Amino acid sequence: MLSGPSAGEPVPLSEKMVAHYRDTMLAHADDPKLGACPRCLRTRCPDWWWAYERLAAAGRLTDLPGPASSGGGVGAPE
Ligand SMILES: [Zn+2]
């Protein structure tokens, strides 16, 4: 009987949780001016790592919104 994910296998995350972890990563990203998380005032704070590791384990890090991403149709003029 298997309980828990095998090492190296993606851990499925619901879209809701992916969005939550993404928000956490963005909220706790290092501020260029501070050189650290603006909320925790430290670089790569635990909250950031927590979200990062969950997204990495789920293989969803590539879903992070970035500048000049192509294919996103939200708000595109038609
Ligand atoms: Zn933080």
Coordinates of N, CA and C and ligand atoms in Angstrom, one line a residue:
M1 N 0.8 -1.2 0.0 CA 0.0 0.0 0.0 C 0.9 1.3 0.0
L2 N 0.7 2.1 -0.9 CA 1.5 3.3 -1.0 C 0.8 4.5 -0.4
S3 N 1.5 5.1 0.5 CA 0.9 6.3 1.1 C 2.0 7.4 0.9
G4 N 1.6 8.5 0.3 CA 2.5 9.6 0.1 C 3.2 9.5 -1.3
P5 N 3.6 10.6 -1.8 CA 4.2 10.6 -3.1 C 5.6 10.0 -3.2
S6 N 6.0 9.4 -4.3 CA 7.3 8.9 -4.4 C 8.3 10.1 -4.7
A7 N 9.5 9.9 -4.3 CA 10.5 11.0 -4.6 C 10.6 11.3 -6.0
G8 N 10.6 12.5 -6.4 CA 10.9 12.8 -7.8 C 9.6 12.9 -8.7
E9 N 8.5 12.4 -8.1 CA 7.3 12.5 -8.9 C 6.5 13.8 -8.5
P10 N 5.9 14.4 -9.5 CA 5.1 15.6 -9.3 C 4.0 15.3 -8.3
V11 N 3.9 16.2 -7.4 CA 2.8 16.2 -6.4 C 1.6 17.0 -7.0
P12 N 0.5 16.4 -7.2 CA -0.6 17.1 -7.8 C -1.1 18.2 -6.9
L13 N -1.4 19.4 -7.5 CA -1.9 20.5 -6.7 C -3.2 20.9 -7.4
S14 N -4.2 21.3 -6.6 CA -5.4 21.9 -7.2 C -5.1 23.3 -7.8
E15 N -5.8 23.7 -8.8 CA -5.6 25.0 -9.3 C -5.7 26.1 -8.3
K16 N -6.6 25.9 -7.3 CA -6.7 26.9 -6.3 C -5.5 27.0 -5.4
M17 N -4.8 25.8 -5.1 CA -3.6 25.9 -4.3 C -2.5 26.4 -5.1
V18 N -2.4 26.1 -6.4 CA -1.4 26.7 -7.3 C -1.5 28.2 -7.3
A19 N -2.7 28.7 -7.4 CA -2.9 30.1 -7.4 C -2.5 30.7 -6.1
H20 N -2.8 30.0 -5.0 CA -2.4 30.5 -3.7 C -0.9 30.6 -3.5
Y21 N -0.2 29.5 -3.9 CA 1.2 29.5 -3.8 C 1.9 30.5 -4.7
R22 N 1.3 30.7 -5.8 CA 1.8 31.8 -6.7 C 1.7 33.2 -6.1
D23 N 0.5 33.4 -5.5 CA 0.3 34.7 -4.8 C 1.3 34.8 -3.7
T24 N 1.6 33.8 -2.9 CA 2.5 33.8 -1.8 C 3.9 34.1 -2.3
M25 N 4.3 33.5 -3.4 CA 5.6 33.7 -4.0 C 5.8 35.2 -4.4
L26 N 4.7 35.7 -5.1 CA 4.8 37.1 -5.5 C 4.8 38.0 -4.4
A27 N 4.1 37.8 -3.4 CA 4.0 38.7 -2.2 C 5.3 38.7 -1.4
H28 N 6.0 37.5 -1.4 CA 7.2 37.4 -0.6 C 8.5 37.4 -1.5
A29 N 8.3 37.8 -2.7 CA 9.5 37.9 -3.6 C 10.4 39.0 -3.1
D30 N 11.7 38.8 -3.3 CA 12.6 39.9 -2.9 C 12.3 41.2 -3.6
D31 N 12.2 42.2 -2.8 CA 12.0 43.6 -3.4 C 13.4 44.1 -3.8
P32 N 13.5 44.6 -5.1 CA 14.8 45.1 -5.6 C 15.3 46.2 -4.7
K33 N 14.5 47.0 -4.2 CA 15.0 48.2 -3.4 C 15.5 47.7 -2.0
L34 N 14.7 46.8 -1.4 CA 15.1 46.3 -0.1 C 16.2 45.2 -0.2
G35 N 16.1 44.5 -1.3 CA 17.0 43.3 -1.4 C 16.5 42.2 -0.5
A36 N 15.2 42.2 -0.2 CA 14.7 41.2 0.7 C 13.1 41.3 0.6
C37 N 12.5 40.3 1.2 CA 11.0 40.3 1.2 C 10.5 41.5 1.9
P38 N 9.6 42.3 1.3 CA 9.1 43.5 2.0 C 8.2 43.2 3.2
R39 N 7.7 42.0 3.3 CA 6.9 41.6 4.4 C 7.7 41.1 5.6
C40 N 8.7 40.2 5.3 CA 9.4 39.6 6.4 C 10.8 40.3 6.6
L41 N 11.1 41.2 5.6 CA 12.4 41.9 5.7 C 13.6 41.0 5.7
R42 N 13.5 39.9 5.0 CA 14.7 39.0 4.9 C 14.6 38.4 3.5
T43 N 15.8 38.1 2.9 CA 15.8 37.5 1.6 C 15.5 36.0 1.6
R44 N 14.7 35.6 0.6 CA 14.3 34.2 0.4 C 13.7 33.7 1.8
C45 N 12.6 34.5 2.2 CA 12.0 34.2 3.5 C 11.3 32.8 3.5
P46 N 11.1 32.3 4.6 CA 10.5 30.9 4.7 C 9.1 30.8 4.0
D47 N 8.3 31.9 4.0 CA 7.1 31.8 3.2 C 7.3 31.7 1.7
W48 N 8.3 32.4 1.3 CA 8.7 32.2 -0.2 C 9.1 30.8 -0.5
W49 N 10.0 30.3 0.4 CA 10.5 28.9 0.1 C 9.4 27.9 0.2
W50 N 8.5 28.1 1.1 CA 7.4 27.2 1.3 C 6.6 27.1 0.0
A51 N 6.2 28.2 -0.5 CA 5.4 28.3 -1.8 C 6.3 27.7 -2.9
Y52 N 7.5 28.1 -3.0 CA 8.4 27.7 -4.0 C 8.6 26.2 -4.1
E53 N 8.8 25.6 -2.9 CA 8.9 24.1 -2.9 C 7.7 23.4 -3.3
R54 N 6.5 23.9 -2.9 CA 5.3 23.2 -3.2 C 5.1 23.3 -4.8
L55 N 5.3 24.5 -5.3 CA 5.2 24.6 -6.8 C 6.2 23.8 -7.5
A56 N 7.4 23.7 -7.0 CA 8.5 22.9 -7.6 C 8.1 21.4 -7.6
A57 N 7.6 21.0 -6.4 CA 7.2 19.6 -6.3 C 6.1 19.2 -7.2
A58 N 5.2 20.2 -7.5 CA 4.1 19.9 -8.4 C 4.5 20.1 -9.8
G59 N 5.7 20.6 -10.1 CA 6.1 20.9 -11.4 C 5.4 22.0 -12.1
R60 N 5.0 23.0 -11.2 CA 4.2 24.1 -11.7 C 4.9 25.4 -11.7
L61 N 6.2 25.4 -11.4 CA 7.0 26.6 -11.4 C 7.0 27.4 -12.7
T62 N 6.9 26.6 -13.8 CA 6.9 27.3 -15.1 C 5.6 28.0 -15.4
D63 N 4.6 27.8 -14.5 CA 3.3 28.5 -14.7 C 3.4 29.9 -14.2
L64 N 4.5 30.3 -13.5 CA 4.5 31.6 -12.9 C 4.4 32.7 -14.0
P65 N 3.6 33.7 -13.7 CA 3.5 34.7 -14.7 C 4.8 35.5 -14.9
G66 N 5.1 35.8 -16.1 CA 6.3 36.5 -16.4 C 6.1 37.6 -17.4
P67 N 7.0 38.5 -17.5 CA 6.9 39.6 -18.5 C 6.9 39.1 -19.9
A68 N 6.1 39.7 -20.8 CA 6.2 39.3 -22.2 C 5.9 37.9 -22.5
S69 N 4.9 37.3 -21.7 CA 4.6 35.9 -21.9 C 3.6 35.9 -23.1
S70 N 3.8 35.0 -24.0 CA 3.0 34.9 -25.2 C 1.9 33.9 -25.0
G71 N 0.7 34.1 -25.6 CA -0.3 33.2 -25.5 C -1.4 33.5 -24.5
G72 N -1.1 34.4 -23.6 CA -2.1 34.8 -22.6 C -3.1 35.8 -23.2
G73 N -4.4 35.4 -23.2 CA -5.4 36.2 -23.9 C -6.2 37.1 -23.0
V74 N -5.8 37.2 -21.7 CA -6.6 38.0 -20.8 C -6.4 39.5 -21.0
G75 N -7.4 40.2 -21.3 CA -7.3 41.6 -21.5 C -6.8 42.0 -22.8
A76 N -6.6 41.0 -23.7 CA -6.0 41.4 -25.0 C -7.1 42.1 -25.9
P77 N -6.7 43.1 -26.5 CA -7.7 43.9 -27.4 C -8.1 43.0 -28.6
E78 N -9.3 43.1 -28.9 CA -9.8 42.3 -30.0 C -10.5 43.2 -31.0
Ligands
ZN1 ZN 8.3 37.0 3.3

